[in-house]
Structure formats: structure tokens, C-alpha cells
Amino acid sequence: MKRIFIAALAIFFLMFAFFVARLNAEDQPPLIAQEVTISMDFKDAGLKDILKVFSIQAGMNFIASEAVQDRKITLYMDKVPLSQAMDKIFSANNLSYELDSKDNIFVVKEWGKMETETVTKVFYLKYATVSTASLKEELGKSLSGASASGFSSRSKYKEESDSGITSAVKRLLSSVGSMMEDFRTNSLIVTDTPSKMQVISQVIASLDVAVPQVMLEVEMLDVSKDVVDKMGFEFGDTPFTAIVTGATAAMGFPYGAWNKTFDAAEGLLSINPSGSTYDMQLDFMRTQTDTKFLARPKLLTLNNETAEISITKDEIVGREDTTTFNNGVPTTTSIYSRSTDLALTKEGTGIFLRVTPQINLEENEITMVINPKSSVSSVSALSSTDNPQSDVEVRSTKSIVKVKDGETVILGGLIHQDNNLITKKLPILGDIPLIGVFFRHKNQTVGQERELIVFITPHIVRGKVDLKPGQIQNVQLPIREQGVAVGSNRDYVINYNLNKFDKSINAKR
């Protein structure tokens, strides 16, 4: 009996709630009134304009998504019921609408496609740079006056010659994401979904970090070939441990376990098989007057960026001397000319050096791509008295080496020889064809062979480098591994080794 009473009470409450809801529905007017009719005549009108007419005539609120609000629609209606007009217009243009019952607002969007929420964020890069390809393109447009905005748009990822952060971000973009680059502020403007934006922010923060730098200590020497031929290793008979000191650590000379096979004069190496190392002496630049220091620069460059050194000149490649006599007093006039081919190609003569370092911080190593080049002009075989010509002789090499921080790489073998051709002649008579040879004199001198030797010592620079103008000249680098000290100690080291060399030579005699 009690259960029947509870069930009857529950049925009564349900019926009462249904009756109250029906009364409330009857009291409120329908959202789309059946008696409201729409009349309009449009040709190629925007959807937002049509929805505005709907709102005025029917007293309803509409919101169109950004993707469809500018869609063009052509229609003609005369007293069509509101609900029927909405269904026909939206279905004919692949549109749909949803009612927000809370605010009584109709949201119009493309049928079958959900709206995706996107956010836009500007990333100002501190250390990295925007795409090099885009930078060159925008610079070209700015210089030509074609563009002044400095922006280049990326709607989706495309295979381009980009690298670094820009390439990584484009790979992470979703189908609705986009990216813009502004090289003037070195920033990226990224638009994507909130979930993708979180991943992109983490990737940019991980990649936009300070790049380690390399201090390249370079010495370029022009040495007489005779001096270079004297370079070699000479071992004495007093056992000792040879240590080559570098920028950060000491390194033992690694020939202790070899057999006795070398002599300085005969070209043989002599080391005790017991494992002892012997006194080593390097005969280098014995005659100081035959050595010229061309340059001793110190270059600070970023990781994987090329540092370039050039010592060039515009060289005179031809000279014609004319001697005239006035009352028995000779007067010589020199006319300088240049090779036509050389002027067209604009090739400079001199010394070029390109170094691209790559740092391995874990192993404290530096991999360097080294490309030295030496170019000199010489008298061409086609040269004549009337038309002096010259040829540009180029010697270059390219190598990839790996060294520890503070170790020194020595490059040599770029040899050149200065040859001069001097022509003397009598005015007028020396220019006569055939017989003019009896009034001319040519003197060709063969110069001394000289070799370019380059010392490169890289030093890893960790952290920020903050040098004030007054402190730049006071920067001191550690002693290089070839044993040449910085400052006043350098002369002492050279003289000490030269005196030691002379004593060993005199002892053998």
C-alpha cells in the first residue's frame, strides 16, 4: 500500500511539472513567428547586409562567422514566411544556422564545417634571425620601392630554402595556421589554435638561445722559400717530456712508443723504443729579415658563420718608359696601363682567407672549413711593348679540420714568385716594326719564391661578450700552441730557440 502511494505521488508531480511548462510555453511568443513575412530584392549582396534586413524585418539577432560574412548572394522574395525564407536562403548557399537559446541569437556559418578558435601571438627573436631567403626578397622589394611593409606571408608550410626557427614553426602549423615574418623587428607573427600555439611557443623558446662564438686568432706570414725549406724537426739525445701548452689544457707529445727512424739532416725520425721522448727543436724563420707579418687579426664570429680576411691591392700590370733628351739632359716619362681583361673581370690580387667554424661544446672541439686563396699578377705570354698584358695566377685550397679549443692549425704551400719585365727603347726608333727590335732592350728578372703561411687558433667564447671601447685594445688571449707568446715574451721565445738551434749546429760541426 505504501509503494502504491509513493508511485501515485510521483506521477502527480510529473503531470504538474508538464502542465506548468506548457503554460509557460503558451505564454511566450514563438522565436520564429509564423505570421512574419520577408520581402527583399538583392543582387550580389553580402551576407552581412542580408542578415541586417532579416534583423530589421523580423526583429531577430544574427551573427555571421568571419569565413562567410562576405559571401555574395542574389535573391528576390515577396512576402515569404520567415522560417521558409531562412531555410531556402541558407540551404541554397551551403549555409546553416544555430540558435543560442540563452541569448536568442542565430549564428550563421558554413554548413558541415566547424568553426576553429585561433589565437595570434608575436614572437620577438632575441638571438635567431628570420629566414635568409625572405630577408633577401624583402630587401630587394624595399630597395625597388615595390613594398614598404617588410612582411612576407606564409599560409601553410611550403618546401623552401628556409632553415632554423622559421622552418621548424612552419612544420608545426596546423591546416588553419599561418605565419608572417617581419625582418625589420626580427619577429614572427603566428596564428594557430591554442593547443598548437602552446607547442610552437615551447619550440621557439628552445631554439631562440644564445649562439656560442669563436675568437679566431690569425697570423699571416710571407716567408722566403729558402727559410721554409729549412723547417724541420731535430731530436737530441737528452730524454725529456715535450709538452705543448694550449689555451686551456696541456697535451703530451704523442711519439713516446715509436721506433727510432728520423734524423734532421737525413730525414729520419729517431726516438728510443723504451718510450722516452726526446728534445725537439723547430727551426722556423731562422732569418728574421726574410719573414713579413702580413696581418695578425683577431676575429669574433658566430657559430656556423663565415669569417673572411682579405689583403688585396689594385696592382699596376704594365709600364712604358719613354726617355727624351733636351740639351743632352735625359727625361724619363712613365705611362702605366692595365690589362683589359683584368679590368673587365675586376679580379683583385692578394690574399684571401675564409674560415667557417662549427662548435661542439660537449667535446670542446671546433670543426673549421678553411679556404685560403692567393692570387698574383704576372706578365702574360701575349704581352707586348705596345699592349702590356698580365695574367692573374690563383692558388687556393679547401680543407675541413677538427681541433680542440686553443689548438693551432698551420697552413702552407701557397708559393708565388715575382717576375718583372722591363723594356727600354729609343723614342720613335724603338716602335718601328721589324728593325725596332735593334733599338729596344728587354730585361726580365726572376724574383724570389715566397710562401704564404697561415696560423689559425680558435678559442670558444662562452656567454655574452661585453667589451667597452676602451677595453678592446687590452684583450689578451692565451699563449698559442706553436709556442709564440703574446706581447713582449714573443721576442724572447724566438731568440731563445734560435740560439739553441745555432748551438746544436755548431756542436755537430
Short mmCIF file of C-alpha atoms in Angstrom, two decimals, residues 10 14 48 57 102 137 161 163 220 260 277 284 325 327 401 426 440 470 475:
data_model
loop_
_atom_site.label_atom_id
_atom_site.label_comp_id
_atom_site.label_asym_id
_atom_site.label_seq_id
_atom_site.Cartn_x
_atom_site.Cartn_y
_atom_site.Cartn_z
CA ALA A 10 5.45 10.75 -8.29
CA LEU A 14 5.37 14.80 -13.20
CA LYS A 48 26.01 40.50 -43.64
CA GLN A 57 12.05 42.99 -40.65
CA LYS A 102 20.31 31.60 -23.86
CA GLU A 137 63.45 39.03 -51.02
CA SER A 161 65.18 27.07 -48.63
CA SER A 163 66.20 26.85 -42.01
CA MET A 220 99.52 35.50 -41.90
CA LYS A 260 113.96 5.33 -33.84
CA THR A 277 110.56 11.30 -25.67
CA PHE A 284 111.41 28.14 -38.10
CA PHE A 325 116.78 64.27 -74.37
CA ASN A 327 120.09 69.69 -74.45
CA VAL A 401 89.80 20.17 -39.85
CA LEU A 426 114.65 54.76 -78.03
CA ARG A 440 114.79 48.05 -77.77
CA GLY A 470 88.38 51.41 -24.05
CA VAL A 475 92.05 41.95 -24.52
#
